[in-house]
XYZ file of C-alpha atoms in Angstrom:
87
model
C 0.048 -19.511 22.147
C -2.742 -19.101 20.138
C -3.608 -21.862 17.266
C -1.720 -20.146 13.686
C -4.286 -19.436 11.098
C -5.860 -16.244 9.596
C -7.741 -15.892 12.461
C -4.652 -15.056 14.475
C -2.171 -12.899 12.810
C -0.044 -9.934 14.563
C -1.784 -6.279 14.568
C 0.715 -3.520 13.610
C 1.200 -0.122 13.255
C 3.488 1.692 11.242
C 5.575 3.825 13.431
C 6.785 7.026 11.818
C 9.549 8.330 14.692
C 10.972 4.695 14.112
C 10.104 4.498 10.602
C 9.463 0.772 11.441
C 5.967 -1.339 12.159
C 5.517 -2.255 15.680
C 3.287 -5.063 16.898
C 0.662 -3.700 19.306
C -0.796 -7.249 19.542
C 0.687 -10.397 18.489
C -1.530 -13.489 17.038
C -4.363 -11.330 17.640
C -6.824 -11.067 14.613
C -7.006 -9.383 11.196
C -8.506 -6.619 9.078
C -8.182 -4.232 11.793
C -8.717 -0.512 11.546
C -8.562 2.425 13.789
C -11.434 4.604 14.637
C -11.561 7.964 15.402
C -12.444 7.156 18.866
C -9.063 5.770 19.756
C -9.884 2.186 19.120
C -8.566 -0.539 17.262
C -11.189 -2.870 16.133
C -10.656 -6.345 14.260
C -12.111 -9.851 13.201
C -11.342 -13.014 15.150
C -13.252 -16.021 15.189
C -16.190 -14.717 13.033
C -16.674 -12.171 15.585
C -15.989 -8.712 16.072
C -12.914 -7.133 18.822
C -12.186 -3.635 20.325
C -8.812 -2.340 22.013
C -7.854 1.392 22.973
C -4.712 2.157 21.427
C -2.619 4.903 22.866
C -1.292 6.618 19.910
C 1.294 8.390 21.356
C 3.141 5.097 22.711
C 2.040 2.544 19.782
C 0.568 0.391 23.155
C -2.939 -0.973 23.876
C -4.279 -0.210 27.448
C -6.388 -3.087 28.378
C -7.353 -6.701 26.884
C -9.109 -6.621 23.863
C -13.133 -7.326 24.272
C -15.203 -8.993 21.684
C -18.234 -10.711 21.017
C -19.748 -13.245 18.712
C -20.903 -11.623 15.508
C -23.332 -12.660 12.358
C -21.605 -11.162 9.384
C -24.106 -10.599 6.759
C -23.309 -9.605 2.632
C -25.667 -7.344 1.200
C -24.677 -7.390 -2.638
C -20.957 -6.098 -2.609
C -21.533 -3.836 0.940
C -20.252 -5.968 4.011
C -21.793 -5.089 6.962
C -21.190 -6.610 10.881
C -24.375 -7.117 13.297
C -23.211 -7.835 16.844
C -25.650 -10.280 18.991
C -24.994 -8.435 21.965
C -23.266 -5.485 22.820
C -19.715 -5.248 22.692
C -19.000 -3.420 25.975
């Protein structure tokens, strides 16, 4: 079980059939988002994290994959710069 902190909180998605959230991964990360490319990305650790999520069953399909990130604050626009590649 993963150490509890901010660092680790459950991902969910709101489920409209169950009119419910569902955990698609528990003590995970946070700030996550979905892209249009059918991934769920978040922050853990100070770095960055990627998961396919498969919409129609509210399920990821593989481990998520991350690397370390340098996070970097230009004036009030965030912006992440990965080390090395993500994938």
């Amino acid at each position: 079980m993963a150490p509890m902190s901010g660092d680790y909180c459950d991902i969910m998605v709101w489920s409209s059939a169950a009119e419910e959230w569902q955990t698609v991964l528990e003590a995970a990360g946070y700030d996550a988002r979905y892209l249009p490319s059918g991934h769920l990305v978040f922050a853990r650790g100070g770095g960055l994290w990627a998961v396919p999520l498969d919409l129609d069953h509210l399920e990821v399909t593989i481990e998520p994959r991350g690397r370390a990130s340098v996070w970097v604050r230009s004036g009030e626009t965030p912006a992440v710069v990965t080390r090395t590649p993500c994938w």
